[in-house]
XYZ file of C-alpha atoms in Angstrom:
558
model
C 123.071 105.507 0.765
C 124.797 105.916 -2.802
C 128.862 105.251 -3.055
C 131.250 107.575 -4.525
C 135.011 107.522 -4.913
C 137.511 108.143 -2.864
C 137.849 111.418 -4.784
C 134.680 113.121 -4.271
C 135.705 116.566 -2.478
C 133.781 119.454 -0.702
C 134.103 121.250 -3.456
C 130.894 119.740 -4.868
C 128.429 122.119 -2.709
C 126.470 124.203 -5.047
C 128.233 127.580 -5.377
C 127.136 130.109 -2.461
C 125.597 127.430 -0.495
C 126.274 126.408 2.979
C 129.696 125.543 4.429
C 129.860 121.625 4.487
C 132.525 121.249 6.764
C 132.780 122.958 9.950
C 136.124 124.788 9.521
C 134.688 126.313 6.501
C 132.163 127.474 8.481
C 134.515 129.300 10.871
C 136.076 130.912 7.915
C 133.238 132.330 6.590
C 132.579 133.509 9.995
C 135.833 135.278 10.156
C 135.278 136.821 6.697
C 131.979 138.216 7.676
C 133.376 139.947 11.166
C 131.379 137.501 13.062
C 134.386 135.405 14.477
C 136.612 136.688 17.777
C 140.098 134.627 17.818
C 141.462 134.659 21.785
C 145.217 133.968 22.124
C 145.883 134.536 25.490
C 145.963 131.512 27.889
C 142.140 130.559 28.710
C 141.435 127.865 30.958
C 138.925 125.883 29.719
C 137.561 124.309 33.630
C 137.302 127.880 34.744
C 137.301 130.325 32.323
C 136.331 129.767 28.853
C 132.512 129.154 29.031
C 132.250 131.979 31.630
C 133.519 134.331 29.251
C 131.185 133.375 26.321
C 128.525 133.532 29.200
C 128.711 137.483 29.235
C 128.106 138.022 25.872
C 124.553 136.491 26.953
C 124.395 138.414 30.697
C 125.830 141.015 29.914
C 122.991 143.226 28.359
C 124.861 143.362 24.641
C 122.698 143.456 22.039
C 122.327 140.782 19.571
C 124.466 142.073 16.746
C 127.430 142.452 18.845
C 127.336 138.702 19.989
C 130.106 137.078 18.333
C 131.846 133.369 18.003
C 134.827 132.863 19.670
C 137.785 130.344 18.697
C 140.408 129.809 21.573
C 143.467 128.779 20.349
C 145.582 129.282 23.988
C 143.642 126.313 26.035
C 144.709 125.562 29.418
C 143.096 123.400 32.048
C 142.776 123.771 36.090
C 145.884 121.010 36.584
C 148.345 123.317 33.855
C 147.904 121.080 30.778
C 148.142 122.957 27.527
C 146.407 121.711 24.576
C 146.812 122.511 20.992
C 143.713 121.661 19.642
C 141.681 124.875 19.254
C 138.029 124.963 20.938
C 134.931 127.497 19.475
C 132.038 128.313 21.155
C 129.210 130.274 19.963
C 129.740 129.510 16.321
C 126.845 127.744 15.793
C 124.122 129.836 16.978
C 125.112 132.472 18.924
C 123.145 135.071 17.159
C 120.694 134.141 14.381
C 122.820 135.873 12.075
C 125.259 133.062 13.012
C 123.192 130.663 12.384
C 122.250 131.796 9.139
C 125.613 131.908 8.132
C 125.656 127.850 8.651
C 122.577 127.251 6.658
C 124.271 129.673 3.832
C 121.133 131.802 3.513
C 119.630 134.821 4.655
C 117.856 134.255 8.159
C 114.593 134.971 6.708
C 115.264 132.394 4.042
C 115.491 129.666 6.834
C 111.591 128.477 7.373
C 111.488 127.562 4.090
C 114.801 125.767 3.665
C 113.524 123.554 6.483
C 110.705 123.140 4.804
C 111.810 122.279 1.721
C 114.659 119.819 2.805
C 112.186 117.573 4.816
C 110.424 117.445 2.032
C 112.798 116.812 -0.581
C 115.436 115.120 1.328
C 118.962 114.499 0.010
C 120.431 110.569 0.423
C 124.405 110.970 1.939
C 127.067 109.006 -0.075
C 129.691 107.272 1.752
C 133.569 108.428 0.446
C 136.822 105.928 2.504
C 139.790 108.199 3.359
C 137.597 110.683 5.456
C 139.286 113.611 6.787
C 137.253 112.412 10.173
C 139.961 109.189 10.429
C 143.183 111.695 9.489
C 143.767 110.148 13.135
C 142.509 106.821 14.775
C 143.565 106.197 18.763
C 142.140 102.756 19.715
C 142.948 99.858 22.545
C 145.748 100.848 24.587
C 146.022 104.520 23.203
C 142.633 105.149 24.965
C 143.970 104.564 28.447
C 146.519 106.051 30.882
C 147.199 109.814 32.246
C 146.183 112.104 29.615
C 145.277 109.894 26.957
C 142.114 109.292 25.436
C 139.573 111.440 26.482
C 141.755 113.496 28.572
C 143.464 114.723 25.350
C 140.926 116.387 24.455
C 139.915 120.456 25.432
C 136.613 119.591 26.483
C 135.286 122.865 28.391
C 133.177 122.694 31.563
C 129.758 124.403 31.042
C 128.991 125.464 34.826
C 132.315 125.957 36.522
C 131.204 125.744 40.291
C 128.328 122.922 39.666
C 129.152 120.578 37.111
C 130.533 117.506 37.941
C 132.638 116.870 34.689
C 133.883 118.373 31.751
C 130.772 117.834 29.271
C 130.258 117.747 24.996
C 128.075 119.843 24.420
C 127.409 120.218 20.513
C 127.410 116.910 20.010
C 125.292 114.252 16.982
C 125.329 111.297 18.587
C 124.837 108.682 16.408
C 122.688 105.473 16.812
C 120.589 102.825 14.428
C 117.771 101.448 14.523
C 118.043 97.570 15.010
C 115.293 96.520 13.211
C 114.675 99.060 10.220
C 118.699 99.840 10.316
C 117.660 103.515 9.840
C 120.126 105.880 11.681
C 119.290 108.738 14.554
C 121.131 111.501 15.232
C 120.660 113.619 18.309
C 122.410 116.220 20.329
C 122.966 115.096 23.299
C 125.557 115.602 26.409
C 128.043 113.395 27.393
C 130.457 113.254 30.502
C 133.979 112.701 30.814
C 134.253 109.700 32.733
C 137.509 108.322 32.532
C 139.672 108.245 29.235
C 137.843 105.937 27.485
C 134.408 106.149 28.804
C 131.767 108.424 28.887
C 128.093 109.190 30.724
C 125.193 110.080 28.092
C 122.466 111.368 28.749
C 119.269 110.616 25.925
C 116.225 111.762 27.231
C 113.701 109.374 28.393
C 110.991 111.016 29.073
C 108.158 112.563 26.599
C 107.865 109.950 24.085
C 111.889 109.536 24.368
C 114.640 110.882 22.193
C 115.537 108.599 19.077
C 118.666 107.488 20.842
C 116.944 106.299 23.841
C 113.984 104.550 21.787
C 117.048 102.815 19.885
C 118.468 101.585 23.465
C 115.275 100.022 24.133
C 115.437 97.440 21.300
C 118.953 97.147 22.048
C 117.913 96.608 25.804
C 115.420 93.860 24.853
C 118.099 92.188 22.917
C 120.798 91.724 25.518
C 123.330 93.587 23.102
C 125.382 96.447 23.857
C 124.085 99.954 21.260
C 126.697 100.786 19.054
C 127.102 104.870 18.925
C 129.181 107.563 17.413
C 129.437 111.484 18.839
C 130.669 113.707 16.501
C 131.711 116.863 17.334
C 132.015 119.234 14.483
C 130.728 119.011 11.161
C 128.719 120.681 8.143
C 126.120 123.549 10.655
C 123.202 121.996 8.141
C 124.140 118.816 9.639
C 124.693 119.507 13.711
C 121.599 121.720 12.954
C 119.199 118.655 12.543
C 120.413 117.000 15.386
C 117.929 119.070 18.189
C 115.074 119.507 15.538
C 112.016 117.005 16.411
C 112.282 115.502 12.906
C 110.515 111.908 12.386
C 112.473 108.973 14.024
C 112.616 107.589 10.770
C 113.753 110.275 8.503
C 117.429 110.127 8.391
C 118.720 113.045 9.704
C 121.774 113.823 7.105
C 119.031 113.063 3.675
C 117.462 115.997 5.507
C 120.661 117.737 6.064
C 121.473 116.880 2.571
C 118.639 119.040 1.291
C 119.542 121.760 3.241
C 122.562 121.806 1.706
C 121.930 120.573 -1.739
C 123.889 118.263 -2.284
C 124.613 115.028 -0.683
C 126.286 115.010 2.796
C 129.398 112.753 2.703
C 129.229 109.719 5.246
C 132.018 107.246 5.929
C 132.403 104.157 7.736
C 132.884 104.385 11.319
C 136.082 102.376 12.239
C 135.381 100.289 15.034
C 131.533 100.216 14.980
C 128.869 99.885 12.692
C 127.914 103.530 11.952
C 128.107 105.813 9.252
C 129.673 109.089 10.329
C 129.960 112.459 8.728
C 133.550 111.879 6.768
C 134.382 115.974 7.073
C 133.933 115.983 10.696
C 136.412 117.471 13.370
C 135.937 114.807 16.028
C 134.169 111.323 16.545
C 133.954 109.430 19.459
C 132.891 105.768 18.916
C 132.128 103.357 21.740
C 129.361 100.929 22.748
C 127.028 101.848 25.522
C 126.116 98.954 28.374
C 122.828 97.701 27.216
C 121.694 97.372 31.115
C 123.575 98.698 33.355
C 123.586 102.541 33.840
C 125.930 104.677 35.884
C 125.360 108.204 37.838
C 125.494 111.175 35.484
C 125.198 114.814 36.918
C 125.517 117.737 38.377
C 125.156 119.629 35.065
C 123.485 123.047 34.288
C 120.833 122.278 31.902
C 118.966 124.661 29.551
C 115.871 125.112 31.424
C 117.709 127.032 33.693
C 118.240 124.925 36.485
C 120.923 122.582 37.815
C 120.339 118.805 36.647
C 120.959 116.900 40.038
C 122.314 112.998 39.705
C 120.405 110.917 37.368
C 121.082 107.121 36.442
C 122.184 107.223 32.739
C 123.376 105.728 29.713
C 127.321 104.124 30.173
C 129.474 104.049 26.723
C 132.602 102.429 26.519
C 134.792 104.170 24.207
C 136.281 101.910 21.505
C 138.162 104.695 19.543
C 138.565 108.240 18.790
C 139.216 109.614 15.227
C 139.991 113.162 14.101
C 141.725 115.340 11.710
C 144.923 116.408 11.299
C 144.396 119.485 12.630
C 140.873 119.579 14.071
C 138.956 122.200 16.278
C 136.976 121.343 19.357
C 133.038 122.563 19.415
C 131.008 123.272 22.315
C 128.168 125.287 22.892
C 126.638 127.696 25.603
C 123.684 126.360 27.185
C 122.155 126.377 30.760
C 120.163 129.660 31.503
C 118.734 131.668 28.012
C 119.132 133.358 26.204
C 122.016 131.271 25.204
C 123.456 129.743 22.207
C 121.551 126.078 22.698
C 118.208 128.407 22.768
C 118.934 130.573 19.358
C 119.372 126.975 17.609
C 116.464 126.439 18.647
C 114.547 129.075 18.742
C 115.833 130.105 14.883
C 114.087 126.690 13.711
C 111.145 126.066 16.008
C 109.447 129.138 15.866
C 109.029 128.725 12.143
C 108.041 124.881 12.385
C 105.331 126.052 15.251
C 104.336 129.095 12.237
C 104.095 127.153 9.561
C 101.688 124.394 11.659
C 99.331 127.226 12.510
C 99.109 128.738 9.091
C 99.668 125.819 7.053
C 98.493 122.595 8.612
C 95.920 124.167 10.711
C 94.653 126.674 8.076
C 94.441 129.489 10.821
C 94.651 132.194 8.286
C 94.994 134.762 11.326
C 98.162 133.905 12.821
C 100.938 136.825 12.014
C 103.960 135.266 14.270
C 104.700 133.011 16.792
C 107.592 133.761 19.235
C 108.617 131.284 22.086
C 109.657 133.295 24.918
C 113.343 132.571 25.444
C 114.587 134.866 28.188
C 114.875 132.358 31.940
C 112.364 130.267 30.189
C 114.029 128.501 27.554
C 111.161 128.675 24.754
C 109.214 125.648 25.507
C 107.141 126.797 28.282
C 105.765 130.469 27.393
C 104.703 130.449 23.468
C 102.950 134.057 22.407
C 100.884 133.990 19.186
C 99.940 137.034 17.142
C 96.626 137.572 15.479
C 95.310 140.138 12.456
C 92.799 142.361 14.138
C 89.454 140.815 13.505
C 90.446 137.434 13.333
C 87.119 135.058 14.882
C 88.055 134.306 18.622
C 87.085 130.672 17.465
C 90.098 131.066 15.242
C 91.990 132.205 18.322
C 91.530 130.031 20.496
C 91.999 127.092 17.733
C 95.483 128.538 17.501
C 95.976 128.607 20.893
C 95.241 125.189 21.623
C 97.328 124.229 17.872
C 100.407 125.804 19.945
C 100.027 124.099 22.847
C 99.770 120.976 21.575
C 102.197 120.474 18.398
C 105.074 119.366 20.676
C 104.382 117.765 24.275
C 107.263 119.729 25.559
C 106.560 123.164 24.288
C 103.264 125.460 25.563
C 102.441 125.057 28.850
C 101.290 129.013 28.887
C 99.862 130.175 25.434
C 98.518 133.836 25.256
C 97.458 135.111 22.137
C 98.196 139.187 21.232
C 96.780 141.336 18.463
C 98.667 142.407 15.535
C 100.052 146.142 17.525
C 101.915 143.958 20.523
C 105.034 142.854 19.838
C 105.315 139.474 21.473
C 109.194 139.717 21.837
C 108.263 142.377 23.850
C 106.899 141.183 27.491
C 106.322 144.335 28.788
C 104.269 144.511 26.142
C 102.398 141.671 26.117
C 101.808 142.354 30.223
C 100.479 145.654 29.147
C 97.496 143.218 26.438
C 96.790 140.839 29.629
C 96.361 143.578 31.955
C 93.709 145.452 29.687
C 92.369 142.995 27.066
C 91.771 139.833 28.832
C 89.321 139.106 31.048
C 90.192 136.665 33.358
C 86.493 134.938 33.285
C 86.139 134.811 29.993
C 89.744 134.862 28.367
C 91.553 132.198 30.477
C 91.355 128.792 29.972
C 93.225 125.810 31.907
C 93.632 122.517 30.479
C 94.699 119.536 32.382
C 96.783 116.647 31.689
C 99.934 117.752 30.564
C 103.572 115.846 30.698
C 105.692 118.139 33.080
C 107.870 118.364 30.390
C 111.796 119.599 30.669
C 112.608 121.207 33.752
C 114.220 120.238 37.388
C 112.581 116.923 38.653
C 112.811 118.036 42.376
C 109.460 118.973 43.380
C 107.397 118.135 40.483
C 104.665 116.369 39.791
C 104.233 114.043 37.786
C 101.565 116.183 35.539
C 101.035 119.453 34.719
C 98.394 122.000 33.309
C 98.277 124.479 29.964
C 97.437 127.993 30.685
C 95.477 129.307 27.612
C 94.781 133.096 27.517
C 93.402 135.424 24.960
C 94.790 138.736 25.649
C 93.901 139.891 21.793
C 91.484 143.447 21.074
C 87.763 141.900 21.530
C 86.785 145.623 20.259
C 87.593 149.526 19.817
C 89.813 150.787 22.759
C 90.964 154.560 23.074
C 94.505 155.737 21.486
C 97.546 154.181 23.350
C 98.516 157.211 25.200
C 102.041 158.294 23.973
C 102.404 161.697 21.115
C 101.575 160.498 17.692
C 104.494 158.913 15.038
C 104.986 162.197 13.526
C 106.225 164.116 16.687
C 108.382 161.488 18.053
C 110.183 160.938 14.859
C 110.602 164.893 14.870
C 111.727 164.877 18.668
C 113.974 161.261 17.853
C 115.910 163.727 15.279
C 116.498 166.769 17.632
C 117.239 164.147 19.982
C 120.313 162.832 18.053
C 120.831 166.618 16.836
C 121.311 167.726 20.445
C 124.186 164.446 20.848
C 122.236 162.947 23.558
C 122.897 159.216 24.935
C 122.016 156.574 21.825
C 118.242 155.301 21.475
C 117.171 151.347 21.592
C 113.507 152.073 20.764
C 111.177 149.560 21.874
C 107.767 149.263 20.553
C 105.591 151.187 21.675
C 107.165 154.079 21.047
C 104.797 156.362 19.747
C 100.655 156.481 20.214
C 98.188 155.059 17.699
C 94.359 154.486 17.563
C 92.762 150.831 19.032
C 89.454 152.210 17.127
C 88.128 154.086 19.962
C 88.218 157.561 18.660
C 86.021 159.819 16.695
C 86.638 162.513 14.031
C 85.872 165.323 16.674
C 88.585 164.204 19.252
C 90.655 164.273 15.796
C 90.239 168.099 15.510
C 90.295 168.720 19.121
C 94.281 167.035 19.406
C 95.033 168.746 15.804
C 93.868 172.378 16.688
C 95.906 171.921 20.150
C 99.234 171.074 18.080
C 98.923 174.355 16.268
C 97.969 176.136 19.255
C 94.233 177.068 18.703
C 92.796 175.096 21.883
C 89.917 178.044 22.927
C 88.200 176.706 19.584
C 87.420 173.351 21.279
C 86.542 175.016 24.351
C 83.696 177.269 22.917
C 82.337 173.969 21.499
C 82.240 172.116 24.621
C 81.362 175.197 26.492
C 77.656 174.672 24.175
C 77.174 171.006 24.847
C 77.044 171.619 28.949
C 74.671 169.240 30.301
C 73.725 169.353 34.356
C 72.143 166.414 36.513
C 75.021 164.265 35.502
C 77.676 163.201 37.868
C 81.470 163.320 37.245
C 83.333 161.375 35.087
C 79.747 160.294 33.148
C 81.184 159.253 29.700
C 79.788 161.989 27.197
C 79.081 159.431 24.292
C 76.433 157.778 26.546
C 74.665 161.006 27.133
C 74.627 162.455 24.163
C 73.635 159.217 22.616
C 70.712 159.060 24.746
C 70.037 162.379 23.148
C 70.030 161.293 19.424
C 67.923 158.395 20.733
C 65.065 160.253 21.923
C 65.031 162.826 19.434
């Protein structure tokens, strides 16, 4: 990590490029339209995450999702606070997202790309704006204080068993290489100066939890850092699966484009971002852990009681005038699921196409609806791409992360796989379920509720792609729905949310006389195609005997 002077400012991001600090961020937001200020009193133990919750349940589509910023928070005993809290500003729409990486949502595969592999080294700056305000020893403790100061939201009113961060980076080093980790993970209010984190264990462990280990082995308590609001390119790395020893703001740093700006932490050895809203710095007990739960997690189901991590809270440093960040998680569609969704599906893309060489592969879309992405991956195929090639892809997806595919179905290039109905609609008719399904054991069970479970679980593969000409999907041709569609709108009828399909096409099953036959019925002149069918009667044939095998016969034996 280079150092700079005290002077460097944030004024050094390239021109146009993303915000680098997070109130930035909100501005741009706001500028854009994409930003809802509340004023009236919202209480954040009962009423604040709820309300954010409709926006996601409440059938809206996508481009009317907005952030919010509460700047009236109340809690359930009365307090007031004065410290604003927004939710949703990170991700709740990908357009939201894209607004934090300061490019154009289609632009974002390959600035992920590009930054891990052309990483950006931080330089540290003293002064932050992150240490504006330091509360340490005494200033932690007592009615209100510490922790309690803060508008933390609770995600699950009715379940949860604490106020919870949410959009956290918590920040940890490696003990041996000294190479730092940052991960989002959530953390419980405790008391005022002490928290419950949760780093996930299981599935090769999160970097944060690998770091514990060592610290575990060594008898020493892990230093760690939880910041709560900084540069989006910089919270954004903290849920991608990037190596766990690729420093997370170099990568961040090449999003960007210029070098993320780090400062000492004040009471532990930890480099923090020095623009950030909030950090929380503590040391967490290298042995003993403590009850942590009830919490709604992202896979949709309540997260009972779990022994986990303990952090003592050693100080908490902010800035003058900060704003609190949290996120919507627990069932998806949600906000936690479009951050990752927006970056995963790409990174799953780009392995297919690019590491894998599967040339075939059009998309890949990780169901997020209820399932929260990682279990139900659909990948879409050119027409006439080799089945081999199909089912290499399948297996590619199922197997790039051990958390992600446990049901795989490839689709050709006419479904939409955002579409389920859609996708149904390919299993029910293109796969056979002796030839096209394939189980494979031996898989981690993955994130989801532990009650119940096993301690393995399977991968459903299925290809549910065209294996040949099928008839015309049976709606009217693209030219008379467009036609109808614009006496529709003519007439002032109720507003239309097509959803492919919405009009019929050939699946190469159809010949150039059932061509004529549909065009002379459009203009009426239907008795034509009778008087030719009336010639080709045939008898000693039963119903419904397909008239291309007969008639083929014919040519045969002539």
């Amino acid at each position: 990590m280079l150092d700079v002077s005290a002077d460097a400012r944030r004024s050094e991001r390239p021109t146009g490029g993303p915000p680098l600090d997070f109130q930035a961020h909100l501005a741009a937001l706001e500028a854009q339209g994409l930003l809802l200020r509340i004023d009236r009193p919202i209480n954040k133990d009962t009423e604040l995450h709820p309300l954010v919750r409709w926006q996601f349940q409440g059938g809206l589509a996508e481009a009317q999702c907005r952030a919010f910023l509460f700047t009236n928070v109340v809690d359930g005993a009365g307090r007031r606070y004065d410290m604003p809290v927004a939710v949703g500003a990170l991700a709740a729409t990908p357009q939201i997202y894209a607004v934090g990486m300061g490019r154009p949502v289609e632009e974002i595969e390959a600035a992920w790309t590009n930054a891990i592999a052309n990483p950006i080294a931080p330089v540290t700056v003293t002064s932050p704006p992150c240490q504006e305000v330091v509360i340490t020893g005494a200033a932690l403790r007592g009615a209100g204080r510490g922790l309690a100061s803060l508008p933390v939201p609770v995600s699950t009113p009715g379940f949860d068993a604490a106020p919870y961060f949410t959009a956290t980076l918590c920040v940890t080093r490696d003990p041996d290489s000294g190479v730092q980790n940052m991960g989002t993970y959530r953390a419980a209010l405790k008391a005022t100066d002490r928290l419950g984190v949760r780093m996930a264990a299981r599935i090769g462990g999160a970097g944060g939890y690998l770091h514990w280990q060592k610290y575990k082995k060594r008898g020493e308590p892990m230093p760690c850092a939880i910041v709560i609001g900084c540069a989006p390119v910089a919270m954004f790395t903290g849920g991608m699966k990037l190596a766990i020893d690729l420093d997370e703001m170099a990568v961040a740093g090449g999003l960007a484009g210029a070098p993320i700006r780090m400062a000492k932490a004040v009471t532990v050895d930890l480099n923090v971002p020095a623009d950030a809203e909030i950090v929380i710095e503590g040391l967490i007990d290298p042995e003993l852990l403590e009850p942590e739960g009830p919490f709604g997690e992202s896979h949709g189901h309540v997260a009972l009681e779990d022994f986990n991590m303990s952090m003592q809270v050693t100080a908490i440093t902010h800035r003058k005038s900060p704003v609190l960040v949290s996120i919507i998680s627990q069932v998806t569609p949600s906000e936690s699921s479009v951050l990752k969704k927006v970056a995963m599906e790409p990174l799953f893309f780009t392995h297919l196409r690019r590491n894998l060489s599967i040339k075939g592969v059009r998309r890949v879309v990780l169901h997020e609806p209820l399932s929260n992405l990682r279990k139900v991956i659909f990948v879409q195929y050119a027409q006439g791409t080799p089945r081999t090639e199909v089912w290499r892809g399948l297996h590619g997806a199922a197997t790039l992360l051990a958390d992600c595919g446990k049901i795989c179905i490839a689709v050709s290039e006419d479904i939409d796989p955002t579409n389920t109905d859609a996708v149904f609609w390919s299993l029910a008719y293109r796969a056979h379920m002796g030839d096209d399904l394939h189980v494979v054991p031996h898989r981690s069970g993955g994130h989801g509720p532990k009650t119940g479970r096993r301690s393995g679980d399977s991968t459903l593969l299925i290809d549910a792609t065209l294996k040949g000409p099928m008839p015309p999907l049976a709606l009217p041709a693209r030219p008379f729905m467009e036609r109808a569609r614009a006496m529709w709108e003519e007439l002032g009828l109720p507003a239309l949310k097509p959803q492919p399909p919405w009009h019929g096409y050939s699946l190469g099953e159809w010949d150039d006389a059932w061509e004529r036959y549909a065009a002379r019925t459009v203009e009426g002149r239907w008795q034509e195609s009778g008087g030719e069918t009336f010639a080709r009667r045939r008898g000693g044939l039963t119903p419904e005997t397909p008239v291309r095998e007969v008639e083929a016969k014919g040519r045969g034996k002539a």
